[in-house]
Amino acid sequence: MTFEEKVSWVYGAVAVVVFGVYFTSILGQARNTAVTEIAFQQPMLIAIGATVAASILGGILVGISKPSEADKSDARDKEINRFGEYVGGSVLGFGMVLPLGLTLVKADHFWIANAICAALVLSTLVSTIVKLVAYRRGL
Amino acid sequence: MGKATRVTNEIRRLRFANGEMTQADLADRIGLTRQTIIAIEQGRYSPSLEMAFRIAQVFKVPLDDVFAYPDKSES
């Protein structure tokens, strides 16, 4: 497994764990509480910060585990990365239709912010999965 | 995605004919990762023309001796 592939696994795993916890917690509260009462802003910022920090830390640990391969990438890695980002970008574009619609119907900020967040997470996950499949099965 | 390339190659045979060169040795000599050499050998990745020429140069053979593409009639 190349350094880039391992890093993709880390990014995907971090996004699943961190935002899995975030959405479970926030949407759990939404069942019993009016959304205007839910303080989602701080947990969302913490989740985003934790994702960035854990991804950087994970990348460093992957590099330390095999220093000879750290930061080593070639044309195939770049092609796979570009393809994954392209697909992820398309998902993000389509994903933004929902928050746009919510804005047009003047939905609560809770739903708009979380729809944007969900689209970002979904695009990251799709991008990561596409890259991992490309590494295993070929472009 | 997931569709194997139709480009066939003789890299594995050429490596063994050249002093049992390892995939890692070949990768180092042309600036690729070992995993990319594995992917090319297994037909999971089609290298760029430049990459293909560099591989052929390592074995000191023409490009045709390393890579082949089947005629339409063969497919």
Short mmCIF file of C-alpha atoms in Angstrom, two decimals:
data_model
loop_
_atom_site.label_atom_id
_atom_site.label_comp_id
_atom_site.label_asym_id
_atom_site.label_seq_id
_atom_site.Cartn_x
_atom_site.Cartn_y
_atom_site.Cartn_z
CA MET A 1 0.00 0.00 0.00
CA THR A 2 1.44 3.39 -0.96
CA PHE A 3 1.77 6.28 1.46
CA GLU A 4 -1.03 8.09 -0.37
CA GLU A 5 -3.36 5.08 -0.12
CA LYS A 6 -2.73 4.75 3.61
CA VAL A 7 -3.40 8.46 4.06
CA SER A 8 -6.69 8.06 2.14
CA TRP A 9 -7.72 5.33 4.57
CA VAL A 10 -6.90 7.62 7.49
CA TYR A 11 -8.93 10.53 6.06
CA GLY A 12 -11.91 8.28 5.39
CA ALA A 13 -11.81 6.65 8.81
CA VAL A 14 -11.45 10.00 10.60
CA ALA A 15 -14.41 11.48 8.70
CA VAL A 16 -16.61 8.46 9.47
CA VAL A 17 -15.77 8.40 13.19
CA VAL A 18 -15.83 12.14 13.91
CA PHE A 19 -18.92 13.00 11.90
CA GLY A 20 -20.62 9.75 12.86
CA VAL A 21 -20.40 10.90 16.47
CA TYR A 22 -21.41 14.47 15.59
CA PHE A 23 -24.49 13.60 13.52
CA THR A 24 -25.62 10.88 15.92
CA SER A 25 -25.42 13.33 18.81
CA ILE A 26 -27.00 16.31 17.04
CA LEU A 27 -29.78 14.44 15.26
CA GLY A 28 -30.49 12.53 18.48
CA GLN A 29 -31.15 15.85 20.20
CA ALA A 30 -33.34 17.00 17.31
CA ARG A 31 -35.78 14.18 18.08
CA ASN A 32 -36.66 15.55 21.51
CA THR A 33 -35.77 19.22 21.29
CA ALA A 34 -36.82 22.09 19.05
CA VAL A 35 -33.96 22.65 16.58
CA THR A 36 -33.80 26.33 17.47
CA GLU A 37 -32.77 25.26 20.99
CA ILE A 38 -29.94 22.99 19.90
CA ALA A 39 -26.47 24.49 20.25
CA PHE A 40 -24.94 22.79 17.22
CA GLN A 41 -22.42 25.50 16.32
CA GLN A 42 -19.74 24.62 18.84
CA PRO A 43 -19.94 20.82 18.31
CA MET A 44 -19.78 21.37 14.54
CA LEU A 45 -16.68 23.55 14.81
CA ILE A 46 -15.10 21.04 17.18
CA ALA A 47 -15.88 18.20 14.75
CA ILE A 48 -14.32 20.12 11.84
CA GLY A 49 -11.26 21.00 13.94
CA ALA A 50 -10.94 17.42 15.19
CA THR A 51 -11.14 16.09 11.62
CA VAL A 52 -8.37 18.39 10.44
CA ALA A 53 -6.18 17.67 13.48
CA ALA A 54 -6.73 13.89 13.40
CA SER A 55 -6.07 13.75 9.66
CA ILE A 56 -2.78 15.64 10.04
CA LEU A 57 -1.77 13.47 13.01
CA GLY A 58 -2.77 10.30 11.14
CA GLY A 59 -0.70 11.36 8.13
CA ILE A 60 2.31 11.99 10.39
CA LEU A 61 1.90 8.58 12.07
CA VAL A 62 1.62 6.84 8.69
CA GLY A 63 4.82 8.60 7.64
CA ILE A 64 6.63 7.65 10.85
CA SER A 65 5.55 4.01 10.51
CA LYS A 66 7.45 3.73 7.21
CA PRO A 67 9.70 6.78 6.71
CA SER A 68 11.15 5.43 3.44
CA GLU A 69 7.72 5.75 1.80
CA ALA A 70 6.66 8.99 3.48
CA ASP A 71 5.55 11.62 1.00
CA LYS A 72 6.52 9.33 -1.88
CA SER A 73 4.01 9.61 -4.68
CA ASP A 74 4.11 9.17 -8.43
CA ALA A 75 1.99 9.80 -11.52
CA ARG A 76 -0.47 7.03 -10.62
CA ASP A 77 -1.06 8.52 -7.16
CA LYS A 78 -1.67 11.92 -8.74
CA GLU A 79 -4.10 10.48 -11.33
CA ILE A 80 -6.02 8.58 -8.66
CA ASN A 81 -6.11 11.64 -6.42
CA ARG A 82 -7.34 13.84 -9.27
CA PHE A 83 -10.06 11.35 -10.22
CA GLY A 84 -11.22 11.00 -6.60
CA GLU A 85 -11.33 14.77 -6.11
CA TYR A 86 -13.24 15.19 -9.38
CA VAL A 87 -15.94 12.70 -8.33
CA GLY A 88 -16.02 14.17 -4.80
CA GLY A 89 -16.39 17.67 -6.27
CA SER A 90 -19.35 16.55 -8.37
CA VAL A 91 -21.00 15.03 -5.29
CA LEU A 92 -20.42 18.28 -3.42
CA GLY A 93 -22.04 20.24 -6.24
CA PHE A 94 -25.15 18.07 -6.24
CA GLY A 95 -25.12 17.96 -2.43
CA MET A 96 -25.37 21.76 -2.28
CA VAL A 97 -28.81 21.64 -3.94
CA LEU A 98 -30.39 20.58 -0.62
CA PRO A 99 -29.05 23.47 1.52
CA LEU A 100 -29.88 25.85 -1.32
CA GLY A 101 -33.46 24.58 -1.29
CA LEU A 102 -33.59 24.86 2.50
CA THR A 103 -32.40 28.46 2.25
CA LEU A 104 -35.06 29.27 -0.33
CA VAL A 105 -37.81 27.92 1.90
CA LYS A 106 -36.30 29.85 4.84
CA ALA A 107 -35.59 26.74 6.89
CA ASP A 108 -33.91 27.07 10.26
CA HIS A 109 -30.15 27.67 10.30
CA PHE A 110 -29.80 24.29 12.03
CA TRP A 111 -30.96 22.42 8.94
CA ILE A 112 -29.08 24.61 6.46
CA ALA A 113 -25.76 24.37 8.31
CA ASN A 114 -26.08 20.65 8.88
CA ALA A 115 -27.10 20.00 5.27
CA ILE A 116 -23.96 21.86 4.11
CA CYS A 117 -21.88 19.91 6.61
CA ALA A 118 -23.42 16.60 5.49
CA ALA A 119 -22.71 17.43 1.83
CA LEU A 120 -19.07 18.18 2.67
CA VAL A 121 -18.70 14.94 4.62
CA LEU A 122 -20.45 12.93 1.90
CA SER A 123 -18.19 14.38 -0.80
CA THR A 124 -15.12 13.57 1.30
CA LEU A 125 -16.30 10.00 1.83
CA VAL A 126 -17.18 9.44 -1.82
CA SER A 127 -13.86 10.92 -2.91
CA THR A 128 -11.99 8.66 -0.48
CA ILE A 129 -13.91 5.53 -1.51
CA VAL A 130 -13.33 6.25 -5.20
CA LYS A 131 -9.60 6.62 -4.55
CA LEU A 132 -9.42 3.41 -2.53
CA VAL A 133 -11.32 1.45 -5.19
CA ALA A 134 -9.04 2.92 -7.88
CA TYR A 135 -5.97 1.83 -5.91
CA ARG A 136 -7.33 -1.72 -5.65
CA ARG A 137 -8.98 -2.21 -9.04
CA GLY A 138 -7.27 0.32 -11.25
CA LEU A 139 -8.35 3.56 -12.87
CA MET B 1 -12.85 2.72 -13.15
CA GLY B 2 -12.11 -0.87 -12.38
CA LYS B 3 -11.66 -1.76 -16.05
CA ALA B 4 -8.31 -3.43 -16.64
CA THR B 5 -6.15 -1.96 -19.38
CA ARG B 6 -5.83 -3.84 -22.67
CA VAL B 7 -2.14 -3.01 -22.76
CA THR B 8 -0.15 -6.15 -22.08
CA ASN B 9 3.43 -6.14 -20.87
CA GLU B 10 6.50 -8.28 -20.42
CA ILE B 11 7.90 -6.45 -17.43
CA ARG B 12 7.92 -9.48 -15.17
CA ARG B 13 9.79 -11.59 -17.71
CA LEU B 14 12.23 -8.77 -18.43
CA ARG B 15 12.93 -8.22 -14.75
CA PHE B 16 13.92 -11.85 -14.32
CA ALA B 17 15.98 -11.77 -17.52
CA ASN B 18 17.83 -8.75 -16.11
CA GLY B 19 19.41 -10.31 -13.06
CA GLU B 20 16.13 -10.97 -11.28
CA MET B 21 15.57 -7.27 -10.78
CA THR B 22 13.04 -6.65 -8.05
CA GLN B 23 9.93 -4.51 -8.46
CA ALA B 24 11.42 -2.11 -5.91
CA ASP B 25 14.67 -1.80 -7.91
CA LEU B 26 12.77 -1.05 -11.09
CA ALA B 27 10.53 1.43 -9.28
CA ASP B 28 13.54 3.27 -7.82
CA ARG B 29 15.27 3.50 -11.18
CA ILE B 30 12.34 5.25 -12.85
CA GLY B 31 11.00 7.19 -9.89
CA LEU B 32 7.78 5.26 -9.33
CA THR B 33 6.40 3.49 -6.31
CA ARG B 34 6.66 -0.30 -6.11
CA GLN B 35 2.85 -0.46 -6.03
CA THR B 36 2.68 1.26 -9.41
CA ILE B 37 5.04 -1.33 -10.92
CA ILE B 38 2.82 -4.07 -9.45
CA ALA B 39 -0.29 -2.38 -10.89
CA ILE B 40 1.33 -2.11 -14.34
CA GLU B 41 2.50 -5.73 -14.29
CA GLN B 42 -0.98 -6.90 -13.32
CA GLY B 43 -2.65 -4.80 -16.01
CA ARG B 44 -4.47 -2.62 -13.50
CA TYR B 45 -2.75 0.57 -14.63
CA SER B 46 -1.79 1.81 -18.04
CA PRO B 47 1.42 3.85 -17.80
CA SER B 48 1.93 7.13 -19.63
CA LEU B 49 3.97 7.04 -22.82
CA GLU B 50 6.89 8.70 -21.06
CA MET B 51 6.73 6.18 -18.21
CA ALA B 52 6.61 3.34 -20.74
CA PHE B 53 9.71 4.65 -22.51
CA ARG B 54 11.57 4.95 -19.21
CA ILE B 55 10.71 1.33 -18.37
CA ALA B 56 11.93 0.16 -21.79
CA GLN B 57 15.15 2.17 -21.35
CA VAL B 58 15.89 0.38 -18.07
CA PHE B 59 15.76 -2.96 -19.89
CA LYS B 60 17.58 -1.51 -22.93
CA VAL B 61 14.93 -2.82 -25.32
CA PRO B 62 12.48 -1.13 -27.74
CA LEU B 63 9.08 -0.15 -26.41
CA ASP B 64 7.41 -2.93 -28.43
CA ASP B 65 9.39 -5.54 -26.51
CA VAL B 66 7.87 -4.36 -23.25
CA PHE B 67 4.33 -3.31 -24.14
CA ALA B 68 1.82 -4.57 -26.67
CA TYR B 69 -1.72 -3.66 -27.60
CA PRO B 70 -3.97 -6.33 -29.19
CA ASP B 71 -5.33 -5.78 -32.68
CA LYS B 72 -9.09 -5.26 -32.94
CA SER B 73 -9.36 -8.66 -34.64
CA GLU B 74 -7.75 -10.32 -31.57
CA SER B 75 -10.24 -8.83 -29.11
#
